[in-house]
Structure formats: structure tokens, C-alpha cells
Amino acid sequence: MELNRDELRRQVRDLDRAQRAAEADQHLLADAIVEEVPEGQRGALFLPSLDRRNFLRAGGIGVAALTLLAACREAKPKEQLPISGENPGYKALTDQPVNDVVLLRTAASFEYSVIDAYQRVLDNGFITDSVFVDLIKLFSEHHAAHAAAMAAATTALGGTACTKLNPKITSYVIEPLLLRIANSGPDQAEDVKALAFSLESIAAATYQGVVPVLTTPALRAAAMSVGSVEARHAAVLGMIINPTELVPADAKAAPAAAAATTSTTVDAGLPTTLPASTTTTVTAASVANSIYAIPTAFGSLAPIPLTVGPANENGVRATTNLETPSLNSFLYEDEAC
Amino acid sequence: MIQQASSGRTSRRGILAALGLGSAATALITSARPAQAQTTDTTVAATATADTTPSTEPMLVTEAPTDTSVTPEPRLLTAAAGTDTTVPPKKVQPEDLPLLGAAKVLELTASEAYGIAAARIDSLGLDEAATALMASLAAHHRAYAEALSALYGPGSPSTSNSTLLEALGAKTLADGSPADVLKTLHELEHHCSDTHQTLLGLLISTDAAALVASIQVVEARHGAVLALLQGQAYGAEELAIEDAADALTLDQITGGK
């Protein structure tokens, strides 16, 4: 903040005047109070360590400090910067409770989003491996059954069943991933496999994650009757993608695994002193995304990092964290679906 | 490699029946619960009570043994009908303890089963990945038992059930062919996964349910991987929605203790 010197002087003079006026007023007030108190009790009006002079001085300093602070305050509000175009507006999140119906609707919508993703993969010919194509067709049938089951449960609870995909998950997560995969080049098929593995894993985590939130044991069992099937899907995909490592190596083997990953730069022609990779059977998708049929001992609810798409000018491929649906992607009861 | 899914899974069932572990005329997991707790869970309790016919399928807890055509929708509908709006308890409830104890015994027994296979792992002729898998799965089951024990608190069961271990195929694990060992472990994983799913329909505490769910979702993966290791085509026996048909009863797990 810039202060004009003249303005500062004026403020100091004003401050001095205010101080003197305050001292005079307090003087008169104190005299009046003291005069009304009997002679023997006047000492009780003041603190033992604070005589009358110091008391009034302290009050005057306080007033002066407040005056200075008030003078330093900006009097006028800042002007609004000019903005071109229309105000995009702000829509606050709905204040809806997260109940069983919301969770079931969200689960159903997630199933439809996965079905839609698989269909786009097939329609665009991102992968031609017949085994994998048959597999995701079978998985799509399963997901359709899951969605129907969730819709039926939603209706039974008195809610409106969701029969369409989750627009937030599809538009903000899946579509950007598919766009990147479309430009993957030679890694496209592997990227599709990694996407499918991640979607199935996150679907399983979604059902596992709602277990402690659902209000009845019966609903929890129903959720996991679907979630366990999603987990099987992920395990099958994990085994296809990375058949040589079904479980992660233990902590002791981790440095070796890291060296193998880093050694891919050798193939790219970049100077390095690291030894070349010896795990030639591991596919790019499994290396980039740490894909294992059984990645953890307990079901994890952590985000799943997914690296797909073309590399940028620095040779780095973008990574997206897939997360289970949450407050910003739930399908609340007042939302159309 | 891929086959179309069918509703039948009879090849996995009946292992305990053949070994004569007794019938599942009554759903004993459900009967272990106090009456008040049973009324909370309308689906499983109602289904299990209705199933009073003696059966040769001792695995079943929630469904009629011979009925393989049960579709998932009615089950979910019934489950939904029992929903209330009260907040479920987070901490483990007294009614949950027998269920958590049974789950721990099952996991200890599973861990012991893997131990039998591990003792002769070199003779099984498995490749490096499958050998590493076996070690991991044994460790997983031990970790499950420990986690269940921690949730249970003091006084949880601390030993496996030898009768159950025999019924689950200890002899096969000890001297069977590699294919039979994988098949036995695959079935074991299905029993574990299905039993945990049934427990989820009975546990009241959300903490307990969350733990059991985190176990069940990985045991489902165990089963899928072991099936593929046997060379099974995925899809032939897989259901779109798991029916918990291979769940064990509380008496089968604990031996009535």
C-alpha cells in the first residue's frame, strides 16, 4: 500500500489532536468519579501497579492505535476488473442426503458408464484381440445385470431407478481417457486393457466402499454380491495383462522392479547407465500401471492411477487417478438419470 | 478361452457333502444370532428359516440347495424391503462376535490348508508366478485372521478347525496331483468368499462389515486366479451376481464349539 507523505502528516496531526482531546475528556471523567467516592476508598478505584497518570496514558495510547488502524484502512472497495463474455454462473451442490437410494442409483449409473466405455472401445476398434473382445462383451452383460439389480433395489426402496450412465463420471473421467487412448498409437490395445482393468477394479471398490454406508446388512450383502464379481473381472484381466506377476513383488524385490521400469528409457535411446530390462515378457500396460491380478491383501479403496495415451514431447504419458464415486459424482434423488 | 456364463455351478458344490459333514437343514449362522438381531435382517433370516428341508448340500446357507435358477433381482428386492433409516452401529456388537469368531476360524483353517500345499510346493511343478501366488495367498489368509482377531478383541478363537480342514481337502493338498491341489484351493477360496458374503448379510456393525467386505472382495480374486491357473475358461461357471451358494454354516466352521 502506498501512503502519501502529506496525508501521513495530516493523519499524525489528527492523531495528536484526538489524543489530547481524549486525555482531557478522561481527565474530567476521572476527576468526576474520584470526587464522588469517599476519601478513604479512592485508592480501590485503580489497580495497585497503575497510578492515575499511567492509566490515562495507556488509554490514550489505545485510542491512538485504533485511530491509526482506522486511518490505514482502505475507504473505497476495489473496482471490479472488466470481464468479457457472459458470467459462467455458479451452481451450488445440492444439499441432499446420501442415503441408500443415492448409493444404489450411483452404482447403477456407474455400471452403465462402464458398459458405455466398453461399447465405445468396441465401436472404435481400439482392440481386435478376440479373446479380449469376447471378455469385455461378457463383462458388459454382467454389468447390465448389475445395473438392473441396482435399479430394482432402488425402486423397491421407493426411489427412482437410474437407467442411464453417470454423466459426471463419463464426461469428466472416461471420455478424456478414451480420447487419449484414441491417440495412443501402437500402445492402444494395451491401454484398452489397462483401462478395463482399472474400471473393473474401481467398480469393485465402489461396492466395497458403500458397505459401511448402507443402512442394512441385507443391502451390504447385496452390494458385495455384485462387487465380488467385479473383483473377479479385474483379476481375470490382471492375469491376462501381466501373467508373469500375479501378485506384487515383496518389499525386497521392489528395487529390481523399479530398475526394470526405468530401463525402458534404454529402448528410447536416451543415455543411461542403468542395466537393460530382462523382463521382456511384461507388457507396457502392466509396467506403466502396476497391474496385478491380486494387487493387495485387503480390498483397497485408494485411487487407481491409470497411465494411457500418447507421450508428450518429454516422453511422459499422462496419468489419471480413478476414484470411487463420491459427493461430486453421486446421483442424488433430485437428479435426472 | 471365454465361454458364456451359465447359472449352474454344481461342479463346485457338494465337496463337504461327499465328505459327510452333515446337512444344512437349518441355517446355523442365522440361528446363532439373537432373535432381535434376526428381525433386523429380513432377507437372509427369512430365506434361511424357510429352508428346513434336509439336504445333501451342506454348503447352503441362504438358498434352497437344489435351486440354481434363483435370479438376483428378487433377492435384492427382498433386501431392499428390509431397509430402515436408522444409522447402523459402527462398533462391533455382541451379536457380531460369534460371526467374527467363525470367520477367523475359517481364515486360520484356510491358512493351514495353504501351508499343507506350501510344504510340497516344489513337487507341484508350478511356475515362478504361481509359486509366488501361493505364498501370497497363505499370507493373505493369515492377515485376515489377524485383522478379524483385532476387531473381535480379547477372547477370539485361536485355532483352526481340523475337521473342516479335512473336509476342505487336506488329504488332496497333501498328496494330490498339482491340478487337484489347485482345484481344491480354488474351491476353498469360493467357500471363503461365499461365507463372507453371507456374513455381510448378518453383521450389524459397519466396522465389521467393512472389514469382511475388504476380505471378501480379494478372496473373490483369489478364486478367479486359481480357476484360471487350472486352465478353466472364464465364464463357464461365473455368475453375473454372486449367489453365496458355497457358503459354510457356522457349525461347519466352528465344529459346534
Coordinates of N, CA, C and O in Angstrom, one line a residue, chain B residues 59-169:
Chain B
M59 N -23.5 -76.9 2.1 CA -22.9 -75.6 2.0 C -23.9 -74.5 2.1 O -23.5 -73.4 2.4
L60 N -25.1 -74.7 1.7 CA -26.0 -73.6 1.5 C -26.5 -73.0 2.8 O -26.8 -73.7 3.8
V61 N -26.5 -71.7 2.8 CA -27.0 -71.0 4.0 C -28.2 -70.2 3.6 O -29.2 -70.2 4.4
T62 N -28.2 -69.6 2.5 CA -29.3 -68.7 2.2 C -30.3 -69.1 1.1 O -31.2 -68.5 0.9
E63 N -30.0 -70.2 0.5 CA -30.9 -70.6 -0.6 C -31.2 -72.1 -0.5 O -30.4 -72.9 0.1
A64 N -32.2 -72.5 -1.2 CA -32.6 -73.9 -1.3 C -31.5 -74.6 -2.0 O -31.0 -74.0 -3.1
P65 N -31.0 -75.7 -1.6 CA -29.8 -76.3 -2.2 C -29.9 -76.6 -3.7 O -29.0 -76.5 -4.4
T66 N -31.0 -77.1 -4.0 CA -31.2 -77.6 -5.4 C -31.6 -76.5 -6.4 O -31.7 -76.7 -7.5
D67 N -31.9 -75.3 -5.8 CA -32.4 -74.3 -6.7 C -31.3 -73.4 -7.2 O -30.8 -72.5 -6.6
T68 N -30.9 -73.8 -8.5 CA -29.8 -73.0 -9.1 C -30.3 -71.9 -10.0 O -29.5 -71.3 -10.7
S69 N -31.6 -71.8 -10.1 CA -32.2 -70.8 -11.0 C -32.6 -69.5 -10.3 O -33.4 -68.8 -10.9
V70 N -32.2 -69.4 -9.1 CA -32.6 -68.2 -8.4 C -32.0 -67.0 -9.1 O -30.8 -66.9 -9.3
T71 N -32.8 -66.0 -9.4 CA -32.2 -64.8 -10.0 C -31.9 -63.8 -9.0 O -32.5 -63.8 -7.9
P72 N -31.0 -62.9 -9.2 CA -30.6 -62.0 -8.2 C -31.6 -60.9 -7.8 O -31.7 -60.4 -6.7
E73 N -32.5 -60.6 -8.8 CA -33.4 -59.5 -8.5 C -34.3 -59.7 -7.3 O -34.4 -58.8 -6.5
P74 N -35.0 -60.8 -7.2 CA -35.9 -61.0 -6.0 C -35.1 -60.8 -4.7 O -35.6 -60.3 -3.7
R75 N -33.9 -61.3 -4.7 CA -33.0 -61.2 -3.5 C -32.8 -59.8 -3.2 O -32.9 -59.4 -2.0
L76 N -32.5 -59.0 -4.1 CA -32.2 -57.6 -3.9 C -33.5 -56.9 -3.5 O -33.5 -56.1 -2.6
L77 N -34.6 -57.3 -4.1 CA -35.9 -56.7 -3.8 C -36.2 -56.9 -2.3 O -36.6 -56.0 -1.6
T78 N -36.0 -58.2 -1.9 CA -36.3 -58.5 -0.5 C -35.4 -57.8 0.4 O -35.8 -57.3 1.5
A79 N -34.2 -57.7 0.0 CA -33.2 -57.0 0.8 C -33.6 -55.5 1.0 O -33.6 -55.0 2.1
A80 N -34.0 -54.9 -0.1 CA -34.4 -53.5 0.0 C -35.6 -53.3 0.8 O -35.7 -52.3 1.5
A81 N -36.5 -54.3 0.9 CA -37.7 -54.1 1.6 C -37.4 -54.0 3.1 O -38.2 -53.4 3.9
G82 N -36.3 -54.6 3.5 CA -36.0 -54.6 4.9 C -35.2 -53.3 5.4 O -34.8 -53.2 6.5
T83 N -35.1 -52.4 4.5 CA -34.2 -51.2 4.8 C -35.0 -50.3 5.8 O -36.2 -50.0 5.7
D84 N -34.2 -49.8 6.7 CA -34.8 -48.7 7.6 C -33.8 -47.5 7.5 O -32.8 -47.6 6.9
T85 N -34.2 -46.5 8.2 CA -33.5 -45.2 8.1 C -32.6 -45.0 9.3 O -31.9 -44.0 9.4
T86 N -32.6 -45.9 10.2 CA -31.7 -45.7 11.4 C -30.2 -45.9 11.0 O -29.9 -46.7 10.1
V87 N -29.4 -45.2 11.7 CA -28.0 -45.3 11.4 C -27.5 -46.6 12.1 O -27.7 -46.8 13.3
P88 N -26.8 -47.4 11.3 CA -26.3 -48.7 11.9 C -25.1 -48.4 12.8 O -24.4 -47.4 12.6
P89 N -24.9 -49.3 13.8 CA -23.8 -49.1 14.7 C -22.5 -49.3 14.1 O -22.3 -50.2 13.2
K90 N -21.5 -48.5 14.5 CA -20.2 -48.6 13.9 C -19.4 -49.7 14.6 O -18.7 -50.5 14.0
K91 N -19.4 -49.6 15.9 CA -18.6 -50.6 16.7 C -19.2 -52.0 16.6 O -20.4 -52.2 16.4
V92 N -18.3 -53.0 16.9 CA -18.8 -54.4 16.9 C -19.8 -54.6 18.0 O -19.6 -54.2 19.1
Q93 N -20.9 -55.2 17.6 CA -21.9 -55.5 18.6 C -21.8 -57.0 19.1 O -21.1 -57.8 18.5
P94 N -22.3 -57.2 20.3 CA -22.2 -58.6 20.8 C -22.7 -59.7 19.9 O -22.2 -60.8 19.8
E95 N -23.8 -59.3 19.1 CA -24.3 -60.3 18.2 C -23.3 -60.6 17.1 O -23.4 -61.7 16.4
D96 N -22.4 -59.7 16.8 CA -21.4 -59.9 15.7 C -20.3 -60.9 16.1 O -19.6 -61.5 15.3
L97 N -20.0 -61.0 17.4 CA -18.9 -61.7 17.9 C -18.8 -63.2 17.4 O -17.8 -63.7 16.9
P98 N -19.9 -64.0 17.5 CA -19.8 -65.4 17.0 C -19.5 -65.4 15.5 O -18.8 -66.3 15.1
L99 N -20.0 -64.4 14.8 CA -19.8 -64.4 13.3 C -18.3 -64.1 13.0 O -17.7 -64.7 12.2
L100 N -17.8 -63.1 13.7 CA -16.4 -62.8 13.5 C -15.5 -63.9 14.0 O -14.5 -64.2 13.3
G101 N -15.9 -64.5 15.0 CA -15.1 -65.7 15.5 C -15.1 -66.8 14.5 O -14.0 -67.4 14.2
A102 N -16.2 -67.1 13.9 CA -16.3 -68.1 12.9 C -15.5 -67.7 11.7 O -14.8 -68.6 11.1
A103 N -15.5 -66.5 11.3 CA -14.7 -66.0 10.2 C -13.3 -66.2 10.4 O -12.5 -66.6 9.5
K104 N -12.9 -65.9 11.7 CA -11.4 -66.1 12.0 C -11.0 -67.6 11.9 O -10.0 -67.9 11.4
V105 N -11.9 -68.4 12.4 CA -11.6 -69.9 12.4 C -11.4 -70.3 10.9 O -10.5 -71.1 10.5
L106 N -12.3 -69.8 10.1 CA -12.3 -70.2 8.7 C -11.0 -69.7 8.0 O -10.3 -70.5 7.3
E107 N -10.6 -68.5 8.4 CA -9.3 -68.0 7.8 C -8.1 -68.7 8.3 O -7.1 -69.0 7.6
L108 N -8.1 -69.1 9.6 CA -7.0 -69.9 10.1 C -6.9 -71.2 9.4 O -5.8 -71.7 9.1
T109 N -8.1 -71.8 9.2 CA -8.1 -73.1 8.5 C -7.6 -73.0 7.1 O -6.9 -73.9 6.6
A110 N -8.0 -71.9 6.4 CA -7.6 -71.7 5.1 C -6.1 -71.5 5.0 O -5.4 -72.1 4.1
S111 N -5.6 -70.8 6.0 CA -4.1 -70.6 6.0 C -3.4 -71.9 6.2 O -2.3 -72.1 5.6
E112 N -4.0 -72.7 7.1 CA -3.3 -74.0 7.3 C -3.4 -74.9 6.0 O -2.5 -75.6 5.7
A113 N -4.5 -74.8 5.3 CA -4.6 -75.5 4.0 C -3.5 -75.1 3.1 O -2.9 -76.0 2.4
Y114 N -3.3 -73.8 3.0 CA -2.2 -73.4 2.1 C -0.8 -73.8 2.6 O 0.1 -74.1 1.8
G115 N -0.7 -73.9 3.9 CA 0.5 -74.4 4.5 C 0.8 -75.9 4.0 O 2.0 -76.2 3.8
I116 N -0.2 -76.7 4.0 CA 0.0 -78.1 3.5 C 0.5 -78.1 2.1 O 1.4 -78.8 1.7
A117 N -0.1 -77.2 1.3 CA 0.3 -77.2 -0.1 C 1.7 -76.6 -0.2 O 2.5 -77.1 -1.1
A118 N 2.0 -75.6 0.6 CA 3.3 -75.0 0.5 C 4.4 -76.0 0.9 O 5.6 -75.9 0.4
A119 N 4.1 -76.9 1.8 CA 5.1 -77.9 2.2 C 5.6 -78.7 1.1 O 6.7 -79.3 1.2
R120 N 4.8 -78.9 0.0 CA 5.3 -79.7 -1.1 C 5.2 -78.9 -2.4 O 5.0 -79.4 -3.5
I121 N 5.5 -77.6 -2.3 CA 5.3 -76.7 -3.4 C 6.3 -77.1 -4.5 O 6.0 -77.0 -5.7
D122 N 7.5 -77.6 -4.2 CA 8.5 -77.9 -5.2 C 8.0 -79.1 -6.1 O 8.3 -79.2 -7.2
S123 N 7.3 -80.0 -5.4 CA 6.8 -81.2 -6.2 C 5.6 -80.9 -7.0 O 5.2 -81.8 -7.8
L124 N 5.0 -79.7 -6.9 CA 3.8 -79.4 -7.7 C 4.1 -79.0 -9.1 O 3.3 -78.9 -9.9
G125 N 5.3 -78.6 -9.3 CA 5.8 -78.2 -10.6 C 5.1 -76.9 -11.1 O 5.0 -76.7 -12.3
L126 N 4.8 -76.0 -10.2 CA 4.2 -74.7 -10.6 C 5.3 -73.8 -11.1 O 6.5 -73.9 -10.6
D127 N 4.9 -72.8 -11.9 CA 5.9 -71.9 -12.4 C 6.2 -70.8 -11.3 O 5.6 -70.8 -10.2
E128 N 7.1 -69.9 -11.6 CA 7.5 -69.0 -10.6 C 6.3 -68.1 -10.1 O 6.2 -67.8 -8.9
A129 N 5.5 -67.7 -11.1 CA 4.4 -66.8 -10.7 C 3.4 -67.5 -9.8 O 2.9 -66.9 -8.8
A130 N 3.1 -68.7 -10.1 CA 2.1 -69.5 -9.3 C 2.7 -69.8 -8.0 O 2.0 -69.8 -7.0
T131 N 4.0 -70.1 -7.9 CA 4.6 -70.3 -6.6 C 4.6 -69.1 -5.7 O 4.2 -69.1 -4.5
A132 N 4.9 -67.9 -6.3 CA 4.8 -66.7 -5.5 C 3.3 -66.4 -5.1 O 3.1 -65.9 -4.0
L133 N 2.4 -66.8 -6.0 CA 1.0 -66.6 -5.7 C 0.6 -67.4 -4.4 O -0.1 -66.9 -3.5
M134 N 1.0 -68.6 -4.4 CA 0.7 -69.5 -3.3 C 1.2 -68.9 -1.9 O 0.4 -68.9 -1.0
A135 N 2.4 -68.4 -2.0 CA 3.0 -67.8 -0.7 C 2.1 -66.6 -0.3 O 1.8 -66.4 0.8
S136 N 1.8 -65.8 -1.3 CA 1.0 -64.6 -1.0 C -0.4 -64.9 -0.5 O -0.9 -64.3 0.5
L137 N -1.0 -65.9 -1.1 CA -2.4 -66.2 -0.6 C -2.4 -66.8 0.8 O -3.3 -66.5 1.6
A138 N -1.4 -67.6 1.1 CA -1.3 -68.1 2.5 C -1.1 -66.9 3.5 O -1.8 -66.8 4.5
A139 N -0.3 -65.9 3.1 CA -0.1 -64.7 3.9 C -1.3 -63.9 4.0 O -1.6 -63.4 5.1
H140 N -2.1 -63.8 2.9 CA -3.3 -63.1 3.0 C -4.3 -63.7 4.0 O -4.9 -63.0 4.8
H141 N -4.4 -65.0 4.0 CA -5.4 -65.6 4.9 C -4.9 -65.4 6.4 O -5.8 -65.3 7.3
R142 N -3.6 -65.5 6.6 CA -3.1 -65.2 8.0 C -3.5 -63.8 8.3 O -3.9 -63.5 9.5
A143 N -3.3 -62.9 7.4 CA -3.6 -61.4 7.7 C -5.1 -61.2 8.0 O -5.4 -60.5 8.8
Y144 N -5.9 -62.0 7.3 CA -7.3 -61.9 7.5 C -7.7 -62.3 8.9 O -8.5 -61.7 9.6
A145 N -7.1 -63.5 9.3 CA -7.3 -64.0 10.7 C -6.9 -63.0 11.7 O -7.6 -62.7 12.7
E146 N -5.7 -62.3 11.5 CA -5.2 -61.4 12.4 C -6.2 -60.1 12.5 O -6.4 -59.6 13.6
A147 N -6.6 -59.7 11.3 CA -7.5 -58.5 11.3 C -8.8 -58.8 12.0 O -9.3 -58.0 12.8
L148 N -9.3 -60.0 11.8 CA -10.6 -60.3 12.4 C -10.4 -60.5 13.9 O -11.3 -60.1 14.7
S149 N -9.2 -61.0 14.3 CA -8.9 -61.1 15.7 C -8.9 -59.7 16.4 O -9.4 -59.6 17.5
A150 N -8.3 -58.8 15.7 CA -8.2 -57.5 16.3 C -9.5 -56.8 16.4 O -9.8 -56.2 17.4
L151 N -10.4 -57.1 15.5 CA -11.7 -56.5 15.6 C -12.5 -57.2 16.6 O -13.3 -56.5 17.3
Y152 N -12.3 -58.5 16.8 CA -13.1 -59.2 17.8 C -12.7 -58.8 19.2 O -13.5 -58.6 20.1
G153 N -11.4 -58.5 19.4 CA -10.9 -58.2 20.7 C -10.5 -59.5 21.5 O -10.4 -60.5 20.9
P154 N -10.3 -59.3 22.8 CA -9.8 -60.5 23.6 C -10.8 -61.6 23.5 O -12.0 -61.4 23.5
G155 N -10.3 -62.8 23.5 CA -11.1 -64.0 23.6 C -11.6 -64.6 22.3 O -12.4 -65.5 22.3
S156 N -11.0 -64.1 21.2 CA -11.4 -64.7 19.9 C -10.8 -66.1 19.8 O -9.8 -66.4 20.4
P157 N -11.4 -67.0 19.0 CA -10.9 -68.3 18.8 C -9.5 -68.2 18.2 O -9.2 -67.4 17.4
S158 N -8.6 -69.1 18.7 CA -7.2 -69.0 18.2 C -6.7 -70.2 17.5 O -5.6 -70.3 17.1
T159 N -7.6 -71.2 17.2 CA -7.1 -72.4 16.5 C -8.0 -72.7 15.3 O -9.2 -72.3 15.2
S160 N -7.4 -73.3 14.3 CA -8.2 -73.7 13.2 C -9.1 -74.9 13.5 O -9.0 -75.5 14.6
N161 N -9.9 -75.3 12.6 CA -10.8 -76.5 12.8 C -10.3 -77.6 11.9 O -10.4 -77.6 10.7
S162 N -9.8 -78.6 12.6 CA -9.1 -79.8 11.8 C -10.2 -80.6 11.0 O -9.9 -81.0 9.9
T163 N -11.4 -80.6 11.6 CA -12.4 -81.3 10.9 C -12.8 -80.6 9.6 O -12.9 -81.2 8.5
L164 N -12.9 -79.3 9.7 CA -13.2 -78.5 8.5 C -12.0 -78.6 7.5 O -12.2 -78.7 6.3
L165 N -10.8 -78.6 8.0 CA -9.6 -78.7 7.1 C -9.7 -80.0 6.3 O -9.4 -80.0 5.1
E166 N -10.0 -81.1 7.0 CA -10.1 -82.4 6.3 C -11.2 -82.3 5.3 O -11.1 -82.8 4.1
A167 N -12.3 -81.7 5.6 CA -13.5 -81.6 4.7 C -13.1 -80.8 3.5 O -13.6 -81.0 2.4
L168 N -12.3 -79.8 3.7 CA -11.9 -78.9 2.6 C -10.9 -79.5 1.7 O -10.5 -78.9 0.7
G169 N -10.4 -80.7 2.1 CA -9.5 -81.4 1.1 C -8.0 -81.4 1.6 O -7.1 -81.3 0.7

